[in-house]
Structure formats: C-alpha cells, structure tokens
Coordinates of C-alpha atoms in Angstrom, one line a residue:
M12 CA -0.1 11.3 7.7
A13 CA 0.5 13.7 10.6
T14 CA -0.5 17.2 11.7
A15 CA -0.5 19.4 8.7
T16 CA 2.1 22.1 8.4
F17 CA -0.1 24.1 6.0
A18 CA -3.7 24.9 5.4
V19 CA -5.5 22.7 3.0
S20 CA -8.7 23.6 1.2
P21 CA -10.9 20.5 0.9
S22 CA -12.5 21.6 -2.4
L23 CA -9.2 22.6 -4.0
S24 CA -7.4 19.5 -2.8
L25 CA -10.2 17.2 -4.1
N26 CA -10.5 19.0 -7.4
H27 CA -6.7 19.0 -7.8
H28 CA -6.6 15.3 -7.3
L29 CA -9.5 14.7 -9.7
S30 CA -7.6 16.6 -12.3
L31 CA -5.0 13.8 -12.3
V32 CA -7.5 11.2 -13.5
P33 CA -6.7 10.0 -17.1
I34 CA -9.4 8.6 -19.3
Q35 CA -8.5 6.2 -22.1
R36 CA -10.7 4.3 -24.5
G37 CA -10.3 1.1 -26.5
V38 CA -8.9 -1.5 -24.2
S39 CA -7.9 -4.9 -25.4
L40 CA -7.3 -8.4 -24.0
N41 CA -4.0 -10.0 -24.3
S42 CA -2.6 -12.6 -22.0
G43 CA 0.7 -14.5 -21.9
I44 CA -0.1 -16.7 -19.0
G45 CA -3.3 -17.9 -17.3
V46 CA -4.7 -15.1 -15.2
P47 CA -8.1 -15.1 -13.6
T48 CA -10.4 -12.8 -15.6
R49 CA -13.8 -13.1 -13.9
F50 CA -13.7 -9.4 -13.3
S51 CA -14.3 -8.7 -17.0
S52 CA -17.9 -8.8 -16.1
N53 CA -20.0 -6.0 -14.7
G54 CA -18.5 -3.6 -17.2
F55 CA -14.9 -4.1 -16.2
T56 CA -13.0 -4.6 -19.5
S57 CA -9.5 -5.6 -18.7
R58 CA -6.3 -5.6 -20.6
I59 CA -3.9 -8.2 -19.3
R60 CA -0.1 -8.3 -19.9
A61 CA 2.0 -11.0 -18.5
T62 CA 5.8 -11.1 -18.8
S63 CA 8.8 -12.8 -17.1
A64 CA 6.8 -16.0 -16.5
V65 CA 8.9 -17.8 -14.0
A66 CA 7.9 -20.9 -12.0
V67 CA 8.2 -19.8 -8.4
E68 CA 8.2 -22.3 -5.5
P69 CA 6.7 -20.6 -2.4
E70 CA 8.7 -21.2 0.8
L71 CA 7.1 -23.9 2.9
R72 CA 6.6 -22.8 6.5
T73 CA 6.1 -25.0 9.5
P74 CA 4.3 -23.7 12.6
A75 CA 7.7 -23.2 14.3
Q76 CA 8.6 -20.7 11.5
D77 CA 5.6 -18.6 11.8
V78 CA 6.4 -15.1 12.9
T79 CA 5.1 -13.4 16.0
G80 CA 4.5 -9.7 16.5
A81 CA 8.0 -9.2 18.0
E82 CA 9.7 -11.3 15.4
L83 CA 7.9 -9.7 12.5
F84 CA 8.9 -6.0 13.1
A85 CA 12.5 -4.9 12.5
C86 CA 14.4 -1.8 13.4
P87 CA 14.2 0.6 10.4
I88 CA 17.8 1.7 11.1
C89 CA 19.6 -1.6 11.3
Y90 CA 16.9 -4.2 10.4
E91 CA 17.7 -6.1 13.6
P92 CA 14.9 -7.7 15.8
L93 CA 12.8 -5.6 18.1
I94 CA 12.3 -6.6 21.7
R95 CA 8.7 -6.3 22.7
K96 CA 7.5 -5.7 26.3
G97 CA 3.8 -5.7 27.0
P98 CA 0.8 -7.9 26.5
S99 CA 0.8 -10.6 24.0
G100 CA -1.3 -10.6 20.9
F101 CA -1.2 -9.0 17.4
N102 CA -4.0 -6.4 17.5
V103 CA -4.3 -2.7 18.0
P104 CA -5.0 -2.7 21.8
A105 CA -2.1 -5.1 22.6
I106 CA 0.4 -3.3 20.4
Y107 CA -0.7 0.0 21.8
R108 CA 0.2 -1.2 25.3
S109 CA 3.5 -2.6 24.3
G110 CA 7.0 -1.0 24.0
F111 CA 9.5 -1.9 21.4
K112 CA 13.3 -1.6 21.5
C113 CA 16.0 -2.6 19.0
R114 CA 18.1 -5.5 20.2
K115 CA 21.2 -4.0 18.5
C116 CA 21.1 -0.2 18.5
S117 CA 18.8 0.1 21.6
K118 CA 16.5 2.6 19.9
S119 CA 13.0 2.6 21.4
Y120 CA 9.8 2.8 19.3
S121 CA 6.6 4.1 20.7
S122 CA 2.9 3.2 20.1
K123 CA 1.6 6.1 22.2
N124 CA -0.3 7.6 19.3
I125 CA -2.4 4.4 18.7
Y126 CA -0.1 3.4 15.9
L127 CA 3.4 2.0 16.3
D128 CA 5.9 4.5 14.9
L129 CA 8.7 2.6 13.1
T130 CA 10.1 5.5 11.1
V131 CA 13.8 6.3 11.3
T132 CA 12.9 9.7 12.8
S133 CA 10.7 8.3 15.5
G134 CA 11.4 10.0 18.8
T135 CA 13.1 13.1 17.5
K136 CA 12.6 16.2 19.6
E137 CA 14.1 19.0 17.6
Y138 CA 14.6 17.7 14.1
N139 CA 11.7 17.8 11.7
E140 CA 11.9 16.3 8.2
S141 CA 9.6 17.4 5.4
K142 CA 8.7 15.2 2.6
P143 CA 7.7 16.1 -1.0
T144 CA 4.4 18.0 -1.5
G145 CA 2.5 14.9 -2.5
T146 CA 3.5 13.1 0.7
E147 CA 2.9 16.1 2.9
L148 CA -0.6 16.7 1.4
F149 CA -1.8 13.3 2.8
R150 CA -0.5 14.1 6.3
S151 CA -3.2 16.8 6.5
P152 CA -6.1 16.0 8.9
V153 CA -8.5 17.5 6.4
V154 CA -7.4 15.2 3.5
S155 CA -7.3 12.2 5.9
F156 CA -10.9 13.0 7.0
L157 CA -12.1 13.4 3.4
Y158 CA -10.4 10.4 2.0
E159 CA -13.3 7.9 2.4
R160 CA -15.9 10.7 2.4
G161 CA -15.8 11.6 -1.3
W162 CA -12.1 11.7 -2.3
R163 CA -11.7 8.0 -2.9
Q164 CA -15.1 7.6 -4.5
S165 CA -14.1 10.2 -7.2
F166 CA -11.5 7.7 -8.5
N167 CA -14.3 6.0 -10.4
R168 CA -14.1 8.8 -13.0
G169 CA -10.6 7.5 -13.9
G170 CA -11.7 3.9 -14.4
F171 CA -11.3 2.6 -10.8
P172 CA -14.0 -0.1 -10.4
G173 CA -14.6 0.7 -6.8
P174 CA -13.2 -0.6 -3.5
D175 CA -15.3 -3.8 -3.4
E176 CA -14.3 -4.9 -6.9
E177 CA -10.7 -3.8 -6.4
F178 CA -10.6 -5.9 -3.2
N179 CA -12.0 -9.0 -5.0
M180 CA -9.4 -8.5 -7.8
A181 CA -6.6 -8.3 -5.4
Q182 CA -7.8 -11.4 -3.5
E183 CA -7.5 -13.4 -6.7
Y184 CA -3.8 -12.5 -6.9
F185 CA -3.3 -13.1 -3.2
Q186 CA -4.6 -16.7 -3.2
V187 CA -1.1 -18.1 -2.9
A188 CA -0.6 -15.9 0.3
E189 CA -3.6 -17.3 2.2
G190 CA -2.7 -17.8 5.9
G191 CA 0.3 -15.6 5.6
V192 CA 1.3 -12.0 6.6
L193 CA -0.1 -9.2 4.4
V194 CA 1.2 -5.6 4.5
D195 CA -1.0 -2.9 3.1
V196 CA 1.5 -0.2 2.4
S197 CA 0.4 3.4 1.9
C198 CA -2.9 2.2 3.4
G199 CA -4.3 5.7 3.9
S200 CA -7.4 5.5 6.2
G201 CA -7.3 1.7 6.1
L202 CA -10.0 1.2 3.5
F203 CA -8.4 -2.0 2.2
S204 CA -6.6 -3.0 5.4
R205 CA -10.0 -3.4 7.1
K206 CA -11.3 -5.5 4.3
F207 CA -8.2 -7.8 4.3
S208 CA -8.5 -8.1 8.1
K209 CA -12.2 -8.9 8.1
S210 CA -11.7 -11.5 5.3
G211 CA -10.1 -13.8 7.9
V212 CA -7.7 -15.1 5.1
Y213 CA -4.5 -13.8 6.6
S214 CA -2.7 -14.6 9.8
R215 CA -1.7 -10.9 10.3
V216 CA -2.5 -7.7 8.5
I217 CA -0.4 -4.6 8.9
A218 CA -2.0 -1.2 7.9
L219 CA 1.1 0.9 7.1
D220 CA 1.3 4.5 6.2
F221 CA 3.7 7.5 6.6
S222 CA 0.8 9.8 7.5
E223 CA 0.0 10.0 11.2
N224 CA -3.5 11.5 10.5
M225 CA -4.4 8.7 8.1
L226 CA -3.5 6.1 10.7
R227 CA -5.6 8.0 13.3
Q228 CA -8.5 8.1 10.9
C229 CA -8.0 4.3 10.3
Y230 CA -8.3 3.8 14.1
D231 CA -11.4 5.9 14.2
F232 CA -13.0 3.5 11.8
I233 CA -11.9 0.3 13.4
K234 CA -12.6 1.2 17.0
T235 CA -16.3 1.1 16.3
D236 CA -16.0 -2.5 15.0
E237 CA -15.0 -4.9 17.7
S238 CA -14.4 -7.7 15.2
I239 CA -11.6 -5.7 13.6
L240 CA -10.3 -4.0 16.8
S241 CA -9.6 -7.4 18.5
S242 CA -8.5 -9.1 15.3
N243 CA -5.1 -9.6 13.7
L244 CA -4.6 -6.0 12.5
A245 CA -1.8 -3.7 13.5
L246 CA -1.3 0.1 12.7
V247 CA 2.2 1.0 11.8
R248 CA 3.8 4.3 10.7
A249 CA 6.7 3.7 8.3
D250 CA 8.4 4.9 5.2
V251 CA 7.7 2.7 2.2
S252 CA 11.3 3.2 1.2
R253 CA 12.5 1.9 4.6
L254 CA 10.1 -0.9 5.6
P255 CA 10.5 -2.2 9.1
F256 CA 10.4 -5.9 8.4
F257 CA 13.0 -8.6 8.0
S258 CA 14.0 -9.7 4.5
G259 CA 11.7 -12.5 3.2
S260 CA 9.2 -12.2 6.1
V261 CA 6.0 -11.1 4.3
D262 CA 3.7 -13.1 2.1
A263 CA 1.7 -10.3 0.4
V264 CA 2.1 -6.6 -0.1
H265 CA -0.8 -4.4 -1.3
A266 CA -0.4 -0.8 -2.5
G267 CA -3.8 0.8 -3.5
A268 CA -3.7 4.0 -5.5
A269 CA -0.2 4.7 -4.1
L270 CA 2.5 4.4 -6.8
H271 CA 2.0 7.9 -8.2
C272 CA 2.4 9.4 -4.7
W273 CA 5.7 7.8 -3.8
P274 CA 8.8 10.1 -3.8
S275 CA 10.9 7.2 -5.2
P276 CA 8.8 4.3 -6.7
S277 CA 12.0 2.4 -7.5
N278 CA 13.2 2.5 -3.9
A279 CA 9.8 1.5 -2.7
I280 CA 9.4 -1.5 -5.0
A281 CA 13.0 -2.6 -4.2
E282 CA 12.0 -2.6 -0.5
I283 CA 8.8 -4.5 -1.2
N284 CA 10.9 -7.1 -3.1
R285 CA 13.3 -7.3 -0.1
I286 CA 10.6 -8.1 2.5
L287 CA 8.6 -10.6 0.4
R288 CA 9.1 -14.3 0.8
S289 CA 10.0 -16.3 -2.3
G290 CA 6.8 -16.7 -4.2
G291 CA 5.2 -13.7 -2.3
V292 CA 2.9 -11.4 -4.2
F293 CA 2.9 -7.7 -4.7
V294 CA -0.4 -6.0 -6.0
G295 CA -0.7 -2.3 -6.7
T296 CA -3.1 0.1 -8.4
T297 CA -2.5 3.6 -9.8
F298 CA -3.6 6.1 -12.4
L299 CA -2.0 5.7 -15.8
R300 CA -0.4 8.6 -17.6
V301 CA -2.8 10.2 -20.1
N302 CA -2.4 8.9 -23.6
P303 CA -0.9 11.4 -26.1
S304 CA -4.1 11.0 -28.1
A305 CA -6.3 12.2 -25.2
P306 CA -8.1 15.5 -25.4
P307 CA -5.6 18.5 -25.0
I308 CA -7.4 19.8 -21.9
L309 CA -7.0 16.4 -20.1
R310 CA -3.3 16.3 -21.0
A311 CA -2.8 19.8 -19.8
L312 CA -4.5 19.0 -16.4
Q313 CA -2.4 16.0 -15.8
Q314 CA 0.8 17.8 -16.9
S315 CA 0.2 20.4 -14.2
A316 CA -0.3 17.7 -11.6
T317 CA 3.0 16.1 -12.4
R318 CA 4.6 18.7 -10.2
T319 CA 3.1 16.8 -7.3
Y320 CA 2.6 13.2 -8.5
S321 CA 4.3 10.9 -10.9
F322 CA 2.3 9.1 -13.6
F323 CA 3.5 6.3 -15.7
T324 CA 2.5 4.3 -18.8
Q325 CA 1.8 0.6 -18.7
E326 CA 5.2 -0.1 -20.2
E327 CA 7.0 2.0 -17.6
I328 CA 5.3 0.3 -14.7
E329 CA 6.1 -3.1 -16.1
D330 CA 9.7 -2.0 -16.7
L331 CA 10.0 -0.6 -13.1
V332 CA 8.6 -3.7 -11.4
T333 CA 10.7 -6.2 -13.3
T334 CA 13.8 -4.1 -13.0
C335 CA 13.4 -4.2 -9.3
G336 CA 13.7 -8.0 -9.4
L337 CA 10.0 -9.1 -9.4
V338 CA 8.8 -11.7 -11.9
N339 CA 5.5 -13.0 -13.4
Y340 CA 4.2 -9.5 -14.0
T341 CA 0.6 -9.1 -15.0
S342 CA -1.8 -6.1 -15.3
K343 CA -5.4 -5.3 -15.8
V344 CA -6.5 -1.9 -17.3
Q345 CA -9.7 0.0 -17.4
G346 CA -9.6 3.5 -18.7
G347 CA -6.9 5.3 -16.6
F348 CA -6.9 2.6 -14.0
I349 CA -4.3 -0.2 -13.8
M350 CA -4.0 -3.1 -11.3
F351 CA -0.6 -4.8 -11.6
S352 CA 0.9 -7.8 -9.9
A353 CA 4.2 -9.6 -9.7
Q354 CA 6.0 -12.2 -7.5
K355 CA 9.2 -12.5 -5.6
R356 CA 11.5 -14.9 -7.4

C-alpha cells in the first residue's frame, strides 16, 4: 500500500469500513469431518461445514529439497528463478541489502524501500497503474497508520473474535505445515505475519501485500523487536493475482480479512492453489454478506459498500474455493465473521 493519490479522512474511512460489518444470529454446528473445535469456548460459537473430503498426502521433503531465499522467489512475469546477489539469510536486513534479477528475462527487482518489490510494474519510471478503489484505499499512509490503531479492532463488531483468537484458530489448521514456508497474503501492517514469525513454527514467513505503505508500517513495527527483525521474516510487495513463487513451493497461505478486498477473488485463489504444495493449507477470514433477514438499515449500509468491496455468502465462498481446485473445505462462523480453510489436492 503505497503513497496515496487522494486524501483520506480517517474518520470517514473507518466509519465506511465499519458499515460493511454484517451481524447474523443463530449459528449452528454441523460437521462432515473431524475439525478441531476448541475455539467454541470463550463465547465463540462456530458453524462448521466440511465438503470435498479428500485424503491428501503431503509432499515429503528432504533437507536437499528445502528452498532458500533465492530459490523461493520467482519472477512475476515469467515465473523463472531469481538470481540473488548480497548477504545470505532470510530476514529483512539481509534481503534489503540484496539484489534480485530474473534468470530468464533479466528484469531486476529492488528492495530499496525496505520491502522486496516483486510486482510486474516494479521499476517503471513513467507508467502508473491504478487499482480498484478498495485496493487504492489501503495504499493510503493514513489507513496504513490506523489499521492497528483502531481500524482492525473495530472488526469485533462483526463477529471477529480478535487477533489472538484468530491466530490460534489458524494455527490449528496449519499444523500440517509446521516447519514449512508460510505466505501471509494481503498482510496489511503485518499483524499476523509477526505472530507467525514469532511462533517459531515455520522455516520462513513472507509478509506480502500490494500496499507499499502497509509494508512500511509493518517494518516500523518489527524494527523495534530484534527477535523478529533478525528472524525468518521477509517483506514482499506483490499482487495476490500474480504471486512471485514457484508452483508447489509453499506449505501454507494465510489471508486475514482480505477476500472482500480482492479485485478478483477467483484469480487470487487460483494463484494460491498454484503455489501450494500438495497437502498445503489455505486459511482465510472475511466478512459475510448480510443475511436477507437482517435489519433493513444494515442491509442498506452493506449494499452501499459493495461499490468498493465484494461480500459473499457461506455457500458462495465454498463454491469459489472448491471451484478453484482446493479440497477438504471447512469453515467456522460467528455472526458476520467466517474463517474458512481448504487444502491443495
């Protein structure tokens, strides 16, 4: 999320986002396969759906197959390997001091802005590409600054249980990915990226976002914590619809409160499927579309917000995820909050 091209009113932006929050009542429990449900405590009533139950054998990796920083990143144009020049190590300081160049097309990628820019338009001098309003909003320095200073906390009104509980829920799904590579797409200011990194569970964590300013805000948070700064965390700017990784190279993908912001959710989830290893896990959270029986004022508020964001029903999310080739879909619902998960076949 980069330098804003328009003025943003903090209060208006926050209130606008709050108006998107749907509230639903009367959740039920229904499970087709065994799914951990210890989060039903502490007031978290979950609804669980499980479909496309498929036995998936995760790829076995030997130490020789483990990816390094240079081998993990791919050119977003041709998906060929990047040649890395600079100090070794997979952490923010080492990657910042490194240069990357595509082995095939020779395009160079810079990390001069703290993050490694692996967008297709990286390095352009005259051309400027604008994204939909929902994407551009989060490139604002004002929104990036406010995200963990009130904006994200307001999600509780829509049923979000809070970052700590959401992290624990995601970790339950990611148990099969322990020791592997985790990509936190649309990471924002790195709220969950930092938690994943500090957990020590993953060999590498990539905090990935399209917003330059969100990544800068993420760096502002981690530079005060030496344990994260020198750990296995990398900051990468990339488009979720053009992920700069080899096919089948990632063990886990997390997308917190992101689906409704993506210009093309189908393209994004297809890309997530592409980069996941067999047996790899995708976990996402988002706001659900307001139920038709919800109060008229709430339906009107969310309808006005659909000009900027896309909201879906539980059934639509399941259909989207499975249509993009993922299996073993499950979900947990609380009010207008849904956490869903699926695996690469």
